[in-house]
Amino acid sequence: MDKGSWKHSLLLAVVLANAYAEASFSWHMDDFIQAVKQVENGVPGSGPVAVLKRLRHAAGLNDALIQYFLRAADSGGAEMDVSLLSFISKAVHHRVTEENQEEGVVLTPDGTTVALTPLLLGLEAGFLSKNKDRVRGLLKLTFTKDLESHPLSHHLGPDGCWDNVSLPQVFTLLDQPGVLTTAQINGGMDGFVLGTEIAFPSTSGRPLTLSGILTEYYCHNLEVGGMDVAPRLISRRRRENFRKLGVPSITAREVVKSVEKQRRVMGLKKMDLKKKKQLMTLVKEGVKEFVQEYLECPPIIPRCMWGAKPYKGTPTNLTLPLPFLYIHHTATPSDPCLTLQQCSADMRSMQRFHQDDRGWADIGYRYREGGVSG
């Protein structure tokens, strides 16, 4: 083979390899944990803080506020593989595109979607904490950091849909983004809960690696007893654990003070009184919505995530608060589903029974005089 043909073949191989990598990537927490393990293996013996700083450096998370609380991030060792660097940068850097696709988020095994930036910042804040009663900067890094970019909105959410739950690549929001998307809120709660646990551990024997911490929290396999026998510190309990930390009692005034602190650190001018009052009003409404939708209510997996068929007819949208709620059992109550895949299959089976066998509009019910209808 002559030199020209050799170069052409090499170029073709590189192109095909890159095309394959782009086609097979997945934004699933399992894949992100594997990437974290590669970072850990690249610097043997490095602790979680060093790994977190390498991840932060790769994703470009190094603005003035982050440096104020966590100090500057550096590569901390040998150069990272180009493909690994690209994956981490895309996985962690959060943004919403013009097509309403949310990036910097991953699908977790429990079916919820999590933004990685607030999660990783919360973890690092917990490891660096030296206070005896609180984690310095934890609320700012996990929640209020992004309020400045949406100063005129208090709306939260929405959630979204993955193009494929087995190989998630594109996450599209169900509506226009509010001040914080559901994925950012999930990541913020996880970062706050894990950061607090790391700073003030309630038990001994925590994993010594970042990948171990993430695996234990996100990848726990439920046993036959379900949540009744599940550990305390897992992602399925994020809302419960967040409530127990007393975070819902945070006042709008504290949030506004946090935003003011952020502006000072970022070198922005002080808010005038009018803007401060406006922000206070919006934050009060936002805190109320947050408590109602993300703490008092259980997490709801969108229909698109379990493969629902369309509603037959025109559905009536529900509004909070609901006057009552009826929970239906599965087809086999003695054999409950324990994974997203099992639960999705059960939901599809029940919908087929209700729509195809019974001829009802959907899987849900409504009460009317004389009985129950679909």
XYZ file of C-alpha atoms in Angstrom:
374
model
C 0.000 0.000 0.000
C 1.478 3.380 -0.989
C 1.674 6.340 1.409
C -1.351 8.111 -0.130
C -3.588 5.054 0.204
C -2.364 4.475 3.778
C -3.238 8.039 4.799
C -6.630 7.772 3.099
C -7.407 4.510 4.930
C -6.327 5.984 8.270
C -8.491 9.069 7.736
C -11.463 6.877 6.819
C -10.953 4.766 9.948
C -10.872 7.873 12.150
C -14.033 9.251 10.534
C -15.843 5.932 10.965
C -14.695 5.636 14.583
C -15.903 9.150 15.380
C -19.211 8.495 13.624
C -19.677 5.301 15.636
C -18.850 7.063 18.910
C -21.315 9.862 18.202
C -24.020 7.354 17.269
C -23.526 5.168 20.358
C -23.125 7.774 23.109
C -25.731 7.858 25.837
C -26.705 10.488 28.384
C -27.487 7.958 31.092
C -26.167 8.165 34.647
C -24.546 4.747 34.196
C -22.465 6.124 31.318
C -21.501 9.235 33.275
C -20.359 7.073 36.189
C -18.199 5.070 33.782
C -16.654 8.350 32.595
C -15.956 9.319 36.221
C -14.197 5.980 36.712
C -11.987 6.749 33.711
C -11.060 10.097 35.274
C -10.278 8.338 38.567
C -8.127 5.752 36.798
C -6.260 8.535 34.993
C -4.921 9.818 38.308
C -4.551 6.740 40.551
C -5.017 7.446 44.235
C -6.728 10.788 43.686
C -9.572 11.553 46.086
C -13.097 12.733 45.239
C -12.195 16.437 45.492
C -9.400 16.117 42.926
C -11.739 14.213 40.592
C -14.509 16.794 41.044
C -12.080 19.590 40.205
C -10.953 17.752 37.064
C -14.589 17.338 36.014
C -15.264 21.006 36.733
C -12.206 22.042 34.730
C -13.266 19.860 31.791
C -16.762 21.383 31.805
C -15.546 24.978 32.194
C -17.320 25.503 35.542
C -15.004 28.155 36.884
C -16.878 31.459 37.116
C -16.297 33.977 39.907
C -19.050 32.619 42.184
C -17.821 29.038 41.919
C -14.215 30.100 42.511
C -15.313 32.144 45.539
C -16.680 29.039 47.279
C -14.708 26.175 45.714
C -11.514 27.841 44.473
C -10.233 27.552 40.917
C -10.343 24.204 39.156
C -7.392 22.768 37.273
C -6.738 19.617 35.279
C -4.847 18.167 38.243
C -2.778 15.642 36.333
C -2.141 14.220 32.896
C -4.110 15.514 29.933
C -7.521 13.906 29.621
C -8.353 11.810 26.561
C -10.002 14.005 23.917
C -13.137 11.863 23.617
C -13.505 11.673 27.408
C -13.003 15.439 27.705
C -15.675 16.048 25.060
C -18.132 13.691 26.758
C -17.704 15.301 30.184
C -17.976 18.817 28.783
C -21.263 18.007 27.037
C -22.609 15.987 29.970
C -22.008 18.684 32.585
C -22.417 22.005 30.738
C -26.087 22.974 31.112
C -28.112 24.872 28.532
C -31.474 24.847 26.731
C -31.282 25.139 22.949
C -33.598 27.064 20.640
C -35.261 23.716 19.847
C -36.173 23.421 23.566
C -33.698 20.589 24.063
C -32.052 20.533 27.478
C -28.376 19.608 27.597
C -26.136 18.872 30.571
C -28.660 16.398 31.986
C -28.686 12.604 32.351
C -31.378 9.973 32.797
C -31.124 8.078 36.085
C -32.188 4.458 36.680
C -35.275 5.556 38.647
C -36.665 7.372 35.586
C -35.946 10.939 36.687
C -33.606 13.309 34.860
C -30.841 15.170 36.681
C -28.733 18.218 35.790
C -25.115 17.424 36.644
C -23.803 20.931 37.384
C -25.683 21.533 40.685
C -25.070 17.916 41.701
C -21.293 18.145 41.273
C -21.032 21.617 42.831
C -22.999 20.440 45.869
C -20.766 17.407 46.269
C -17.587 19.482 46.100
C -18.964 22.017 48.585
C -19.696 19.175 50.996
C -16.173 17.773 50.745
C -14.597 21.204 51.289
C -16.839 22.175 54.219
C -15.072 23.148 57.430
C -18.049 24.579 59.347
C -19.685 22.594 62.111
C -23.283 23.550 61.379
C -23.612 24.305 57.666
C -21.962 23.828 54.282
C -20.587 27.123 52.984
C -22.244 28.249 49.754
C -24.349 25.096 49.370
C -27.685 26.811 48.646
C -26.062 29.257 46.217
C -24.204 26.560 44.289
C -27.116 24.131 44.009
C -30.103 26.459 43.532
C -29.815 30.243 43.528
C -26.798 30.367 41.200
C -29.065 30.371 38.123
C -31.729 32.805 39.371
C -29.808 35.778 38.002
C -30.304 34.547 34.424
C -34.129 34.491 34.804
C -34.853 37.649 36.822
C -38.449 38.118 35.638
C -39.820 34.595 36.105
C -40.851 32.536 39.103
C -42.172 29.546 37.172
C -40.423 26.220 37.717
C -40.007 23.276 35.376
C -40.891 21.785 33.087
C -39.920 18.148 32.867
C -39.188 16.596 29.500
C -38.961 13.454 27.384
C -36.000 11.399 26.225
C -35.951 10.163 22.658
C -35.035 6.675 23.891
C -34.940 5.536 27.528
C -32.577 2.649 26.684
C -30.080 4.856 24.820
C -30.972 8.453 25.794
C -29.430 11.067 23.512
C -31.907 13.961 23.204
C -33.992 15.412 26.052
C -36.791 17.729 24.914
C -38.694 19.898 27.389
C -42.483 19.645 27.491
C -42.848 23.448 27.594
C -40.764 26.612 27.669
C -38.171 26.550 30.481
C -38.825 28.407 33.715
C -36.284 29.796 36.139
C -35.189 26.225 36.951
C -36.116 23.122 34.978
C -37.198 19.949 36.751
C -33.810 18.397 35.944
C -32.029 21.358 37.563
C -34.249 21.047 40.631
C -33.557 17.307 40.864
C -29.824 17.934 40.515
C -30.007 20.765 43.041
C -31.787 18.613 45.611
C -29.330 15.751 45.082
C -26.356 18.106 45.356
C -27.780 19.645 48.534
C -28.615 16.274 50.126
C -25.312 14.600 49.222
C -23.247 17.690 50.040
C -24.834 17.836 53.493
C -24.367 14.095 54.052
C -20.691 14.272 53.084
C -20.055 17.240 55.380
C -22.027 15.751 58.287
C -22.153 11.967 57.739
C -24.911 10.188 59.643
C -23.264 6.796 59.154
C -19.762 5.503 58.601
C -18.612 3.431 55.679
C -19.360 5.804 52.809
C -17.655 4.916 49.482
C -14.197 6.462 49.133
C -14.522 7.331 45.439
C -16.822 9.725 43.593
C -17.968 6.938 41.276
C -18.797 4.840 44.340
C -20.878 7.638 45.866
C -22.828 8.147 42.633
C -23.357 4.408 42.161
C -24.628 3.909 45.703
C -27.010 6.867 45.415
C -28.387 6.413 41.889
C -28.018 2.719 41.061
C -29.506 0.912 44.051
C -31.587 -2.072 42.917
C -34.847 -2.346 44.810
C -35.549 -5.697 46.442
C -38.893 -7.481 46.810
C -39.808 -5.261 49.757
C -39.508 -2.181 47.537
C -39.095 1.202 49.214
C -40.043 -0.257 52.606
C -36.640 -1.937 52.843
C -34.619 0.495 50.705
C -31.673 2.482 52.158
C -32.181 6.056 53.309
C -29.704 7.763 50.984
C -30.850 6.915 47.446
C -32.164 9.085 44.624
C -35.701 7.719 44.945
C -35.865 9.412 48.363
C -34.540 12.824 47.226
C -37.727 14.753 48.071
C -38.122 13.027 51.420
C -34.480 13.662 52.364
C -34.624 17.258 51.147
C -37.693 17.923 53.312
C -35.988 16.414 56.368
C -33.103 18.875 56.016
C -35.552 21.698 56.719
C -34.886 23.369 53.376
C -38.603 24.142 52.750
C -38.432 26.609 55.647
C -35.978 28.774 53.683
C -37.577 32.185 53.281
C -37.772 34.384 50.228
C -35.611 36.916 52.094
C -32.791 34.350 52.401
C -32.986 33.592 48.680
C -32.847 37.294 47.792
C -29.863 37.766 50.128
C -28.201 34.856 48.343
C -28.745 36.542 44.965
C -27.347 39.833 46.339
C -24.260 37.997 47.596
C -23.831 36.428 44.175
C -23.993 39.824 42.470
C -21.266 41.179 44.758
C -19.018 38.196 44.108
C -19.601 38.449 40.346
C -18.739 42.159 40.399
C -22.237 43.291 39.367
C -23.773 46.530 40.574
C -26.090 46.500 43.568
C -29.805 46.022 42.888
C -31.934 49.123 43.258
C -34.891 49.027 45.661
C -37.487 48.591 42.896
C -35.734 45.572 41.404
C -35.174 44.090 44.851
C -38.892 44.326 45.694
C -39.782 42.823 42.329
C -37.366 39.951 42.923
C -38.775 39.409 46.423
C -42.306 39.055 45.012
C -41.204 36.607 42.340
C -39.165 34.541 44.788
C -42.096 34.288 47.235
C -44.264 32.894 44.451
C -41.469 30.595 43.306
C -40.824 29.200 46.807
C -44.546 28.470 47.206
C -44.639 26.677 43.849
C -41.466 24.746 44.673
C -42.814 23.438 47.978
C -46.169 22.537 46.452
C -44.953 20.816 43.294
C -41.565 19.387 44.258
C -41.848 18.593 47.960
C -45.491 17.995 48.851
C -46.192 16.029 45.656
C -44.485 12.753 44.704
C -42.384 12.706 41.525
C -44.437 12.000 38.413
C -42.922 10.197 35.436
C -44.254 11.821 32.215
C -46.374 9.680 29.899
C -43.766 9.881 27.165
C -41.256 8.135 29.427
C -43.291 4.936 29.720
C -44.515 4.820 26.123
C -48.141 5.828 26.601
C -50.544 5.802 23.676
C -52.530 8.990 22.974
C -55.666 9.783 24.953
C -58.829 8.877 23.044
C -60.648 12.168 22.750
C -59.811 15.456 24.468
C -58.323 15.171 27.975
C -59.108 17.601 30.787
C -55.957 19.091 32.296
C -55.749 18.959 36.078
C -54.760 21.955 38.194
C -53.301 22.053 41.691
C -54.400 21.594 44.365
C -56.317 18.401 43.557
C -59.451 17.917 45.712
C -58.877 14.146 45.742
C -56.754 11.473 44.086
C -57.486 7.794 43.523
C -54.559 5.420 43.178
C -55.087 2.270 41.120
C -53.226 -0.943 41.844
C -51.223 -2.793 39.221
C -52.557 -5.864 37.450
C -50.731 -8.026 40.002
C -50.460 -6.142 43.344
C -48.489 -8.984 44.937
C -45.765 -8.589 42.295
C -44.995 -4.839 42.119
C -42.578 -3.441 39.549
C -39.119 -2.511 40.823
C -37.448 -0.903 37.788
C -38.331 1.777 35.254
C -38.494 -0.875 32.539
C -40.840 -3.134 34.543
C -43.068 -0.259 35.623
C -43.246 1.088 32.066
C -44.294 -2.334 30.771
C -46.971 -2.581 33.484
C -48.315 0.861 32.618
C -48.507 0.017 28.918
C -50.264 -3.246 29.744
C -52.860 -1.501 31.898
C -53.428 1.147 29.249
C -53.971 -1.518 26.590
C -56.493 -3.252 28.854
C -58.411 -0.041 29.547
C -58.362 1.317 26.001
C -58.533 -1.847 23.890
C -60.461 -4.298 26.088
C -62.711 -1.866 27.962
C -62.931 0.790 25.255
C -62.166 3.598 27.704
C -60.478 6.890 26.853
C -57.316 6.192 28.827
C -55.753 4.504 31.808
C -57.330 6.989 34.256
C -60.771 7.142 35.821
C -63.373 9.662 36.838
C -66.149 9.189 39.378
C -69.713 9.865 38.402
C -73.058 9.007 39.906
C -73.791 5.321 39.398
C -70.254 4.076 39.030
C -66.810 4.573 37.569
C -65.914 5.333 33.963
C -62.653 5.673 32.083
